[in-house]
Short mmCIF file of C-alpha atoms in Angstrom, two decimals:
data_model
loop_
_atom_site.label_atom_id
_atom_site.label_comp_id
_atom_site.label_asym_id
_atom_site.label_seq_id
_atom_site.Cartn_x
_atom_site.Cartn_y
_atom_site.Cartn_z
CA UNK A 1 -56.97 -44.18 25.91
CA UNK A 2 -54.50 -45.20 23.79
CA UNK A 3 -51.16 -47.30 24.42
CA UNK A 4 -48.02 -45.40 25.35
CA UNK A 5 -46.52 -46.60 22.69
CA UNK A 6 -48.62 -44.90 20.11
CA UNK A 7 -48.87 -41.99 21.68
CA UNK A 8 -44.79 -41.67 21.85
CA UNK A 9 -44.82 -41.75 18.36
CA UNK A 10 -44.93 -38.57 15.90
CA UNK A 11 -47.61 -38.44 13.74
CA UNK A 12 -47.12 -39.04 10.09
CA UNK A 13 -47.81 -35.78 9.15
CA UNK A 14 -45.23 -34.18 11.41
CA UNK A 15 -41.88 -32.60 10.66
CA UNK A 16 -38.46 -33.19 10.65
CA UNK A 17 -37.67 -30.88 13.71
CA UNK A 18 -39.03 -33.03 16.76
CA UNK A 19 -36.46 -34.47 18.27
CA UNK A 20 -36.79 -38.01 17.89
CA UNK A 21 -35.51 -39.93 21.43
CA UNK A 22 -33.49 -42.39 20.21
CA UNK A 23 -29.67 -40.72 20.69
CA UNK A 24 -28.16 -42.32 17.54
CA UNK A 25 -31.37 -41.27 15.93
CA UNK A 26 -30.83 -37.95 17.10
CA UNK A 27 -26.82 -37.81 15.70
CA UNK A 28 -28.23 -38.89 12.11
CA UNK A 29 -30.82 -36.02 11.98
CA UNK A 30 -28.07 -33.49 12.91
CA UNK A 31 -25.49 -34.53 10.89
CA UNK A 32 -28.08 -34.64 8.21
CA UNK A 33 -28.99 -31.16 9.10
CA UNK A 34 -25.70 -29.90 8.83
CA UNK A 35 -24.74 -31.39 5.23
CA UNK A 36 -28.07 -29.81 4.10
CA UNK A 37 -27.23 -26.48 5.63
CA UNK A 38 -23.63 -26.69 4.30
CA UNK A 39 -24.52 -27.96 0.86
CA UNK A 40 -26.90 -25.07 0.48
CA UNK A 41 -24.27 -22.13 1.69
CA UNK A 42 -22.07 -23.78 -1.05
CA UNK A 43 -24.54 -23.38 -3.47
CA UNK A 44 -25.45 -19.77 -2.56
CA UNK A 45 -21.55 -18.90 -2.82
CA UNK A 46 -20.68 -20.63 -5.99
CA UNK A 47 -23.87 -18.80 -7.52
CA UNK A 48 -22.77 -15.50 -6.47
CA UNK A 49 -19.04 -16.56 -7.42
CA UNK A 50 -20.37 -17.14 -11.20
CA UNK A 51 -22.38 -13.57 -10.70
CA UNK A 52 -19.04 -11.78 -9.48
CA UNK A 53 -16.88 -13.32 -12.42
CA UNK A 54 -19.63 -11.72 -14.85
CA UNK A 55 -20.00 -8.36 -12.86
CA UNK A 56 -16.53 -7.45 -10.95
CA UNK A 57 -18.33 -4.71 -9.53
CA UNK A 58 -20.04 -7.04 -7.32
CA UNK A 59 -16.99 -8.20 -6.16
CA UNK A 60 -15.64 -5.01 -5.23
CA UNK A 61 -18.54 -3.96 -3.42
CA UNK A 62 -18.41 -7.54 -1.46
CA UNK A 63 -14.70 -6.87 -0.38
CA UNK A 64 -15.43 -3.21 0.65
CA UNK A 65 -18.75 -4.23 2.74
CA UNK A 66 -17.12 -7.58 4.29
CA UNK A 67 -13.86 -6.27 6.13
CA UNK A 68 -13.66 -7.50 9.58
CA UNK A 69 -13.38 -4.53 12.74
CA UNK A 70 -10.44 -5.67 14.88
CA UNK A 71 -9.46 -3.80 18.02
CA UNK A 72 -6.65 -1.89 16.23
CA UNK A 73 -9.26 -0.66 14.04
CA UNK A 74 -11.39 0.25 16.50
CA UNK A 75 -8.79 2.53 18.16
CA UNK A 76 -10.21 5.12 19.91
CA UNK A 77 -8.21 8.61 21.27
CA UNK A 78 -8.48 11.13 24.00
CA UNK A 79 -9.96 14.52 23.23
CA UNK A 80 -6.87 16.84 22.72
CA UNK A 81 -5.97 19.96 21.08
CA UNK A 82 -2.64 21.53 20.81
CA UNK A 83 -2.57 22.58 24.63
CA UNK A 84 -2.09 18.95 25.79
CA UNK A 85 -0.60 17.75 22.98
CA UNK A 86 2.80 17.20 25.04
CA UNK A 87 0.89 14.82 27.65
CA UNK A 88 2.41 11.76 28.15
CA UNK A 89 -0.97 10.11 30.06
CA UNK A 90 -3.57 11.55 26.79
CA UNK A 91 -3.69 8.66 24.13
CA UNK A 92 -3.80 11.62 21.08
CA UNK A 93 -2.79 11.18 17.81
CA UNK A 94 0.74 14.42 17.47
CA UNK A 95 0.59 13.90 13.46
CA UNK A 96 -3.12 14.36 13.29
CA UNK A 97 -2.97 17.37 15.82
CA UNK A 98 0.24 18.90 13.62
CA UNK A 99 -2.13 18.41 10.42
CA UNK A 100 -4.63 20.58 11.95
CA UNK A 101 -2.36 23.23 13.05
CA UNK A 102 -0.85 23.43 10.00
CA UNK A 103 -4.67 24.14 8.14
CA UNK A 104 -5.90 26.50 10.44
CA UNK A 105 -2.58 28.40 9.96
CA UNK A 106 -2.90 27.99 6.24
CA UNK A 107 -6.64 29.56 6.07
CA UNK A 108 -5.43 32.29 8.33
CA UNK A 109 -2.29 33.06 5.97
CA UNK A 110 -4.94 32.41 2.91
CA UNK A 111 -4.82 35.84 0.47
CA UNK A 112 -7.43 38.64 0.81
CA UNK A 113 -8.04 38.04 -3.23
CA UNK A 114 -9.41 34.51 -2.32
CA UNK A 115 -11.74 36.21 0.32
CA UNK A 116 -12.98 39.00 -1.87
CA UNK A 117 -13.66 36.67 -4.94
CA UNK A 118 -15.86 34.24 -2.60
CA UNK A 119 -17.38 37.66 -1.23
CA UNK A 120 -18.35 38.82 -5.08
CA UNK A 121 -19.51 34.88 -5.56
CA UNK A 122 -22.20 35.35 -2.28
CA UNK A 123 -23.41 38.78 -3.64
CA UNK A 124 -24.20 37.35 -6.87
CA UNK A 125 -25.47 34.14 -5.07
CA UNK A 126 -28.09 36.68 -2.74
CA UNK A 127 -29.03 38.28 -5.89
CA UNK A 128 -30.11 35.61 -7.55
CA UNK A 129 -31.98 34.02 -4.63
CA UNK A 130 -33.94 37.61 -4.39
CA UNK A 131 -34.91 37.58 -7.97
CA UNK A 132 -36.33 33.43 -7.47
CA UNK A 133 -38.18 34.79 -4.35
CA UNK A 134 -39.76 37.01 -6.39
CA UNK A 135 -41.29 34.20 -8.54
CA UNK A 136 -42.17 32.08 -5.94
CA UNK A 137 -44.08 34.35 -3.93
CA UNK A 138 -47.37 33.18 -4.87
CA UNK A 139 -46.26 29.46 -3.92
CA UNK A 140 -47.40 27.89 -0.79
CA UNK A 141 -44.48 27.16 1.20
CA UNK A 142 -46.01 24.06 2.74
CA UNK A 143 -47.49 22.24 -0.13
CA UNK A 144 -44.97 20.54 -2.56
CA UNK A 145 -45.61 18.77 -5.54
CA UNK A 146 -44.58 15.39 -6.98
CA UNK A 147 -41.88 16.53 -9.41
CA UNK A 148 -40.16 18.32 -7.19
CA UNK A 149 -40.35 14.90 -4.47
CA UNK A 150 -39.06 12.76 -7.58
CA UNK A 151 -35.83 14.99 -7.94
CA UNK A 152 -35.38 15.51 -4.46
CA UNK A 153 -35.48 11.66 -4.38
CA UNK A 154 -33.19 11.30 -7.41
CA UNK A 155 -30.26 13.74 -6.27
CA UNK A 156 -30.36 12.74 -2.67
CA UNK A 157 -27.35 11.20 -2.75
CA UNK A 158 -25.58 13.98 -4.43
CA UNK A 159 -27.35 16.45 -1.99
CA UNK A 160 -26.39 14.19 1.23
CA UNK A 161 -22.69 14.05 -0.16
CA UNK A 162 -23.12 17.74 -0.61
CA UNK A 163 -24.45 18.15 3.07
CA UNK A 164 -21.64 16.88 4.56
CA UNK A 165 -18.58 18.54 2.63
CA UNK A 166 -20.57 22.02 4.18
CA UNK A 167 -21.19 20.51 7.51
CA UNK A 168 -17.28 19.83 7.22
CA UNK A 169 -16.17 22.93 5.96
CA UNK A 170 -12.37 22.74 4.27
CA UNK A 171 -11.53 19.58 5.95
CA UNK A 172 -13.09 15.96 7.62
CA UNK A 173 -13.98 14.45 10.48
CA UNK A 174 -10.50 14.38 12.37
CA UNK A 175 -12.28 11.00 13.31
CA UNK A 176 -12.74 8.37 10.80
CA UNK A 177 -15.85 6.07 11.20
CA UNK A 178 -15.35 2.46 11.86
CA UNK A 179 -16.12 1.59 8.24
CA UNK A 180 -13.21 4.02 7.21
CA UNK A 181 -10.53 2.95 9.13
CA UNK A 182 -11.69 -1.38 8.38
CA UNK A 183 -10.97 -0.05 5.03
CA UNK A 184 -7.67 2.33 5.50
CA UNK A 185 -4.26 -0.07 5.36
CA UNK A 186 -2.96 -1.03 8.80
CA UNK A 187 -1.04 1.63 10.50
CA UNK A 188 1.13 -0.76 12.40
CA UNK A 189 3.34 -0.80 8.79
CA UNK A 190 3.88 2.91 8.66
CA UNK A 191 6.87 4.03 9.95
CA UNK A 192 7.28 7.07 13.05
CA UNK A 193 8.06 10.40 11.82
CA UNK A 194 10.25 11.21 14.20
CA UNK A 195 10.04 15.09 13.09
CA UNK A 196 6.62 15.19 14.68
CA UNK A 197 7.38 15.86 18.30
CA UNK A 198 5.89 18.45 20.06
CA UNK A 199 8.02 21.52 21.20
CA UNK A 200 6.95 20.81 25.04
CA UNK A 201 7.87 17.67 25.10
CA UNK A 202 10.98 18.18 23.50
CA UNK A 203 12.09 21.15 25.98
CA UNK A 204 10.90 18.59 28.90
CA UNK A 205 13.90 15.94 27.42
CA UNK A 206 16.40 17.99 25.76
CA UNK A 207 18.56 15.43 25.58
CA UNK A 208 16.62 12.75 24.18
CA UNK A 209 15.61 14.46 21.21
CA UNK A 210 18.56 16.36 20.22
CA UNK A 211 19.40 15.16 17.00
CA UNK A 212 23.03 15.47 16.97
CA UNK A 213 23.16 13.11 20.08
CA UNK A 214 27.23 11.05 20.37
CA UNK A 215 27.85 8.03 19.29
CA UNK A 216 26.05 5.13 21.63
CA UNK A 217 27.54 3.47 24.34
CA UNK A 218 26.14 1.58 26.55
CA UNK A 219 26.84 -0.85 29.89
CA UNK A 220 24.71 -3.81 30.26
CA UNK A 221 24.16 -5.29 33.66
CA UNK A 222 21.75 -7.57 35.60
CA UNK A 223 19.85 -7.45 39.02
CA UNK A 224 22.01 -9.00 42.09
CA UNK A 225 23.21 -12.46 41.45
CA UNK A 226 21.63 -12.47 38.70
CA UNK A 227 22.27 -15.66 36.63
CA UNK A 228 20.93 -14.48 32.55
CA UNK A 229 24.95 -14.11 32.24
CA UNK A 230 24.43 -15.69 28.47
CA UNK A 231 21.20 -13.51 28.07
CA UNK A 232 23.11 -10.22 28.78
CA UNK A 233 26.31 -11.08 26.52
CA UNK A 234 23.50 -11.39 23.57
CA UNK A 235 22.43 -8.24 24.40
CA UNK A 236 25.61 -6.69 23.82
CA UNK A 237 25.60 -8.51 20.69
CA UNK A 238 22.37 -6.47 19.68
CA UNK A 239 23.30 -2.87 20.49
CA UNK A 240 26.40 -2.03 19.32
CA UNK A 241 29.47 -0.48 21.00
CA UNK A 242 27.99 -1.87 24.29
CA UNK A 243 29.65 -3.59 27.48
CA UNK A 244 28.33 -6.32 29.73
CA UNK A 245 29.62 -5.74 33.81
CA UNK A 246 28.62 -8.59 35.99
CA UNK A 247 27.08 -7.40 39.58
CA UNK A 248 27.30 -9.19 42.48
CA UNK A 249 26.26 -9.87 45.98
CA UNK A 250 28.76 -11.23 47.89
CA UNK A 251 29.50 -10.56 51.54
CA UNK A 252 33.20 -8.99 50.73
CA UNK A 253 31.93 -7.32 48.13
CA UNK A 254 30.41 -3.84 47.58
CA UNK A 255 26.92 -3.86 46.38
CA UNK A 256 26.45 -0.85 43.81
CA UNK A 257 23.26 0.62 43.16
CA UNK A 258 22.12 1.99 40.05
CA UNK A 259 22.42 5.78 40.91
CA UNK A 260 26.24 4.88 42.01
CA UNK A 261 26.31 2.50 38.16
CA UNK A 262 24.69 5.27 36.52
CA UNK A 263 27.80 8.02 38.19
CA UNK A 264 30.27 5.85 37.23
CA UNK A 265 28.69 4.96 33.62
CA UNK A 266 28.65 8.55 32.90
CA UNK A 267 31.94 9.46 34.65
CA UNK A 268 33.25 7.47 31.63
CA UNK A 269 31.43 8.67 28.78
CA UNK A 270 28.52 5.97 28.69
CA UNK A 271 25.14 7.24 27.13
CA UNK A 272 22.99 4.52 28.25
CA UNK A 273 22.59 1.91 30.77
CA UNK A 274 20.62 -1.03 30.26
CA UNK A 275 19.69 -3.63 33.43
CA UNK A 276 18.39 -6.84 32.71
CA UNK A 277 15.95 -7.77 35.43
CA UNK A 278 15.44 -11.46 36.13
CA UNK A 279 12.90 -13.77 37.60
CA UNK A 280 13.16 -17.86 38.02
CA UNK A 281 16.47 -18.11 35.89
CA UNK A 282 14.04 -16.13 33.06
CA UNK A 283 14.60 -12.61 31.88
CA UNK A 284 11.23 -11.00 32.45
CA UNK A 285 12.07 -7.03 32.65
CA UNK A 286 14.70 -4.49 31.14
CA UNK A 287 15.30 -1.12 32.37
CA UNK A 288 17.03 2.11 30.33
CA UNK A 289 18.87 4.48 32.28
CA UNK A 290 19.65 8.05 29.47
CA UNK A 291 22.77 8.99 30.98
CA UNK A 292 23.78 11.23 32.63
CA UNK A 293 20.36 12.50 34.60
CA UNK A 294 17.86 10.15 33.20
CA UNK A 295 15.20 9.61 32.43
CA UNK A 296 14.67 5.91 33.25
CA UNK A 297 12.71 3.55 31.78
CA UNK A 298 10.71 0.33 33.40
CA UNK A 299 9.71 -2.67 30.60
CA UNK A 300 8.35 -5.72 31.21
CA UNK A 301 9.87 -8.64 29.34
CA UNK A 302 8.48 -11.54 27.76
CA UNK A 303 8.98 -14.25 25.23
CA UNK A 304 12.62 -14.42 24.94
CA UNK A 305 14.20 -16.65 22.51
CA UNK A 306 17.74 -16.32 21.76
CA UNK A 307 19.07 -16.92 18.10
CA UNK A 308 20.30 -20.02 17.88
CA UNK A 309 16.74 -21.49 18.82
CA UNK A 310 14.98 -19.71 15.59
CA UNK A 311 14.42 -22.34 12.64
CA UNK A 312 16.79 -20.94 9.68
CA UNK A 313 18.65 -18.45 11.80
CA UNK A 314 21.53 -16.80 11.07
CA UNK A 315 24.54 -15.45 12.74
CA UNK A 316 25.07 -11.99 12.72
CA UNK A 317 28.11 -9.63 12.25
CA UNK A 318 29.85 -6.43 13.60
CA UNK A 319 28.17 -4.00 11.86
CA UNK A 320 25.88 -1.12 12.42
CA UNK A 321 21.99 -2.57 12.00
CA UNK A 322 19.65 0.04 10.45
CA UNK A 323 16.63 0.63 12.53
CA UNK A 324 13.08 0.69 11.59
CA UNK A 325 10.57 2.20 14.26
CA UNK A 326 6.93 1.24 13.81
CA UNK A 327 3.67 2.90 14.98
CA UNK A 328 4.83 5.28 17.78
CA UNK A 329 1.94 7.72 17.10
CA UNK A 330 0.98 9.41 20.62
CA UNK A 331 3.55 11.79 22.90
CA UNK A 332 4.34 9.05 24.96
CA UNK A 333 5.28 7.02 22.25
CA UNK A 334 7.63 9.32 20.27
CA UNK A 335 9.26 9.49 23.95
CA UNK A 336 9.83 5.92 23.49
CA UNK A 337 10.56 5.63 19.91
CA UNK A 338 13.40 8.29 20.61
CA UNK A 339 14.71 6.11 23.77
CA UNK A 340 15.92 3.76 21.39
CA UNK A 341 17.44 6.03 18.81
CA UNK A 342 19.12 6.90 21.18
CA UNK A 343 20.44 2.99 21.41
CA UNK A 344 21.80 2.82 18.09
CA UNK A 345 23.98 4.76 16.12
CA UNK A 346 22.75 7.37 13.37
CA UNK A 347 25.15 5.84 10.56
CA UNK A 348 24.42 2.79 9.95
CA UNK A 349 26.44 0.49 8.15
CA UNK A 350 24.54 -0.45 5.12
CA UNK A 351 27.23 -3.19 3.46
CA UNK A 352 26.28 -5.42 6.64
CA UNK A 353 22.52 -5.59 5.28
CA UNK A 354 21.04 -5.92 8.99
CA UNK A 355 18.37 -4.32 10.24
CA UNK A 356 16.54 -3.97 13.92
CA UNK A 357 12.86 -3.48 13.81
CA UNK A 358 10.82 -2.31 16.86
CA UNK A 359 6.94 -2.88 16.23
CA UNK A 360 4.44 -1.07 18.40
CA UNK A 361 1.07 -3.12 18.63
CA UNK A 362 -1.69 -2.65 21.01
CA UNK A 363 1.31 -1.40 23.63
CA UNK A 364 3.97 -4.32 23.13
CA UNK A 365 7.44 -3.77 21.48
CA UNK A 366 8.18 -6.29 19.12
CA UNK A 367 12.12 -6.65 18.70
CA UNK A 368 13.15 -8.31 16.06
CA UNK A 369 16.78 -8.50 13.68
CA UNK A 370 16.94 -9.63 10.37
CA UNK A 371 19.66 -9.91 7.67
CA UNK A 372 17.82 -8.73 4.39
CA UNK A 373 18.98 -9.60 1.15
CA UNK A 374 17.56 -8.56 -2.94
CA UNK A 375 17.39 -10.90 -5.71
CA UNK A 376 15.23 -11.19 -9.11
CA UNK A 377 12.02 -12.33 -8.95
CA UNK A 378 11.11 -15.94 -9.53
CA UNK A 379 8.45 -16.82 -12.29
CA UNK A 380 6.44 -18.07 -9.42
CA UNK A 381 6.03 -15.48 -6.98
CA UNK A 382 3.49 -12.34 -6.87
CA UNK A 383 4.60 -9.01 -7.45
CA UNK A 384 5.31 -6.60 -4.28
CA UNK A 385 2.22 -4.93 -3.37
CA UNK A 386 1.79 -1.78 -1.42
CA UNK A 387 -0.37 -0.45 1.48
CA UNK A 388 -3.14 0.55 -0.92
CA UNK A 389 -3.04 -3.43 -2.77
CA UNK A 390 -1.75 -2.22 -5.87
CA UNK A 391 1.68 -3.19 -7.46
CA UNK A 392 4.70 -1.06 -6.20
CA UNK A 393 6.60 0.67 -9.44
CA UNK A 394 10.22 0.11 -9.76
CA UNK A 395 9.94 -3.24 -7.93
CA UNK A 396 8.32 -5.25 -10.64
CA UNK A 397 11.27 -7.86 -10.72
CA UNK A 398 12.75 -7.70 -7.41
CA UNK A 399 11.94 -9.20 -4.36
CA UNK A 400 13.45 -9.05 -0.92
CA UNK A 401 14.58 -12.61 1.20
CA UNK A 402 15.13 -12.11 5.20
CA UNK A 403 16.64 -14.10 7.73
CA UNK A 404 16.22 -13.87 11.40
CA UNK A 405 19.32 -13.31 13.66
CA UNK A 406 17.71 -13.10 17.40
CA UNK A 407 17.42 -12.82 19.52
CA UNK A 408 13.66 -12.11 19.48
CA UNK A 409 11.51 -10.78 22.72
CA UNK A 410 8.49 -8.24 23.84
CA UNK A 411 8.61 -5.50 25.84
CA UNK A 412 5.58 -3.79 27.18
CA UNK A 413 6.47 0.07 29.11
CA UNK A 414 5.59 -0.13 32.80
CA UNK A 415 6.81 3.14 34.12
CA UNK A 416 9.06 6.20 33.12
CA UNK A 417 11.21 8.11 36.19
CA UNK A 418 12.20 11.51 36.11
CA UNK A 419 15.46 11.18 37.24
CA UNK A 420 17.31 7.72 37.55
CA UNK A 421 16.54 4.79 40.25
CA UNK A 422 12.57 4.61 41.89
CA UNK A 423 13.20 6.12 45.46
CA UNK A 424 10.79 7.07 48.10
CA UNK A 425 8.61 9.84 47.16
CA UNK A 426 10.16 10.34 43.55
CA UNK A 427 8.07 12.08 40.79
CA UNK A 428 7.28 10.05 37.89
CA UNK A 429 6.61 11.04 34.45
CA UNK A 430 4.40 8.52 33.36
CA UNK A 431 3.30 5.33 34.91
CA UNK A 432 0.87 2.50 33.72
CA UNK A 433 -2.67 2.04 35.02
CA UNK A 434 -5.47 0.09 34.54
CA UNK A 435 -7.13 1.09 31.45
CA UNK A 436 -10.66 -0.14 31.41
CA UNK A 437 -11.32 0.74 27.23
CA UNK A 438 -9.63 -2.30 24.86
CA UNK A 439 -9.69 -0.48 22.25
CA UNK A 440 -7.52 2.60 24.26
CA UNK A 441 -3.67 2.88 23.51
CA UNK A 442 -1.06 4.78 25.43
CA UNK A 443 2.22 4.40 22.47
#
């Protein structure tokens, strides 16, 4: 036998992948491994690079095939015709449902000329497919020969492509594949058509969605000794034409609930009422009373940061913000998106250059105010580029600087009431659950 020695070495002839036992060894051969790994992905990508700069087609096709399939993309929907189109608990898309209405009832209003030239276009079609039958009569049907395999091979793309438009009929898949919507902008930049509400829900909350609602005004309060006094005076810095009320809790004093705030709100022409729920000297939830029979709505809060804590800020100023409402798509969230319309007034005043943007992603409100402002665009800076990547017309030398105001937060929808205040054995509208699909939205 030999020595141990020998025999704990590798023999000569051996490769690089035993792992040798000395551990400093051992961190030498991997680094090694990885600058020989890395050295030849970098090589491999600066080859194709030089390919792509002589073929852009490659680098087209690259771009299309490598897009990454986030959860937003991968956004899936309830099965839902027009029938339950109104539901706030189905996660279904009202503009895609109204598109579909809207074709069936334009093949059903389609003239009779249309239908008797495709009729005359079939005859002919049958007769022409009688008079090829006739030919190939005295052709096995089972045997096929290699010319007609090559073209079958050559137009099978065409023929697939062809497939599908008749599988389809007039229109596509109301449901895009996953490649299809990787590749379709991001709808969290399109703003809510607000015309697209369907007539149930609408006759459900009248008052929400009647357009020619009064001017806004609204009373802020907090929970019971609540101390977010500061928080609650910002607030009535963001909606405007609003008043802050302090509630209490002390022994000589009466302690109001919210149906009795929400009588006396109304008693004096208030639209809204908006408590600001607290939790550890944080604000963590707000609830919207629509005056004067409700609706009432339960948010969680969450990252609140007020103004003057934003790097650059800026202070803002009396007037009217515009309002920009993003990605409300399902019933429930035109419901929402309609809530706070409701908040700010229909005129706004355009001189003060504010704005208020509410984002919908994945189910959390993203409130944020800005102060825009246009200038000309600086030799230095790229051109404004739309949803589709290409370069907007009419903006070619204009570009648009923002400031932030605050204050900034998240809200997330917990609950809607049907009438106002949760009380024992009240109906509710909607309510959250546990939703055990990611890639399932309820706004």
């Amino acid at each position: 036998m030999g020595s141990r020695k020998g025999l704990s070495r590798p023999p000569p002839d051996a490769s690089l992948e035993i792992k040798p036992r000395n551990k400093l060894r051992r961190q030498m051969l991997h680094i090694k491994r990885k600058r020989a790994k890395d050295s030849a992905r970098r090589t491999e990508r600066y080859a194709f690079k030089k390919e792509e700069a002589k073929n852009p087609r490659l680098k087209e096709e690259r771009l299309k095939r490598n897009i990454p399939l986030t959860i937003d993309r991968k956004r899936v929907w309830d099965e839902g015709g027009s029938d339950v189109e109104d539901g706030l608990g189905l996660s279904v898309d009202v503009e895609r449902i109204k598109r579909r209405k809207q074709e069936e009832e334009d093949e059903l209003n389609r003239p009779l000329k249309d239908f008797e030239k495709s009729g005359d276009e079939d005859s002919q079609d049958d007769d022409g497919a009688e008079e090829h039958s006739d030919e190939d009569d005295d052709v096995d049907s089972m045997l096929a020969s290699s010319d007609d395999e090559e073209d079958g091979d050559d137009g099978g793309e065409d023929d697939d492509e062809h497939k599908e438009g008749d599988s389809r009929g007039r229109r596509k898949s109301a449901l895009p594949s996953a490649t299809e919507r990787a590749t379709s902008p991001s709808r969290s930049t399109k703003s809510t058509n607000l015309s697209l509400v369907p007539d149930a829900l609408a006759a459900k909350f009248p008052s929400l969605f009647n357009l020619e609602n009064p001017s806004p005004k609204i009373l802020i309060t907090t929970s019971l000794n609540s101390t977010l006094h500061h928080e609650a005076e910002l607030l009535t810095d963001l909606f405007p034409n609003s008043h802050y009320v302090r509630r209490t809790r002390h022994r000589f004093a009466h302690q109001f609930s919210i149906r009795e705030i929400s009588k006396f709100a109304s008693n004096r022409n208030y639209t809204a009422l908006v408590i600001l729920r607290e939790d550890q000297k944080k604000p963590t939830g707000l609830d919207i009373v629509h005056l004067p029979t409700g609706p009432m709505f339960h948010f969680s809060m969450s990252n609140w940061v007020e103004g003057k804590r934003i790097p650059g800020h800026g202070n803002a100023t009396d007037h009217f913000p515009e309002l920009i409402l993003n990605n409300f798509r399902t019933p429930l969230g035109l419901l929402t998106a309609h809530l706070f319309r409701t908040l700010f007034p229909a005129q706004p005043e355009v001189q003060g250059r504010q704005v208020v943007t509410v984002l919908n992603s994945r189910d959390y409100l993203f409130f944020r105010r800005h102060r825009y402002v246009f200038r000309e665009k600086r030799e230095t800076e790229k051109a404004v580029v739309g949803a589709d990547g290409k370069e907007m017309k009419g903006a070619e030398g204009i570009r648009a600087g923002m400031q932030e105001l605050g204050p900034r937060f998240t809200l997330k929808l917990r609950r809607i009431d049907k009438g106002i205040q949760r009380a024992s054995g009240q109906e509710w509208e909607w309510k959250g659950g546990m939703e055990k699909t990611r890639t399932k939205f309820q706004l």
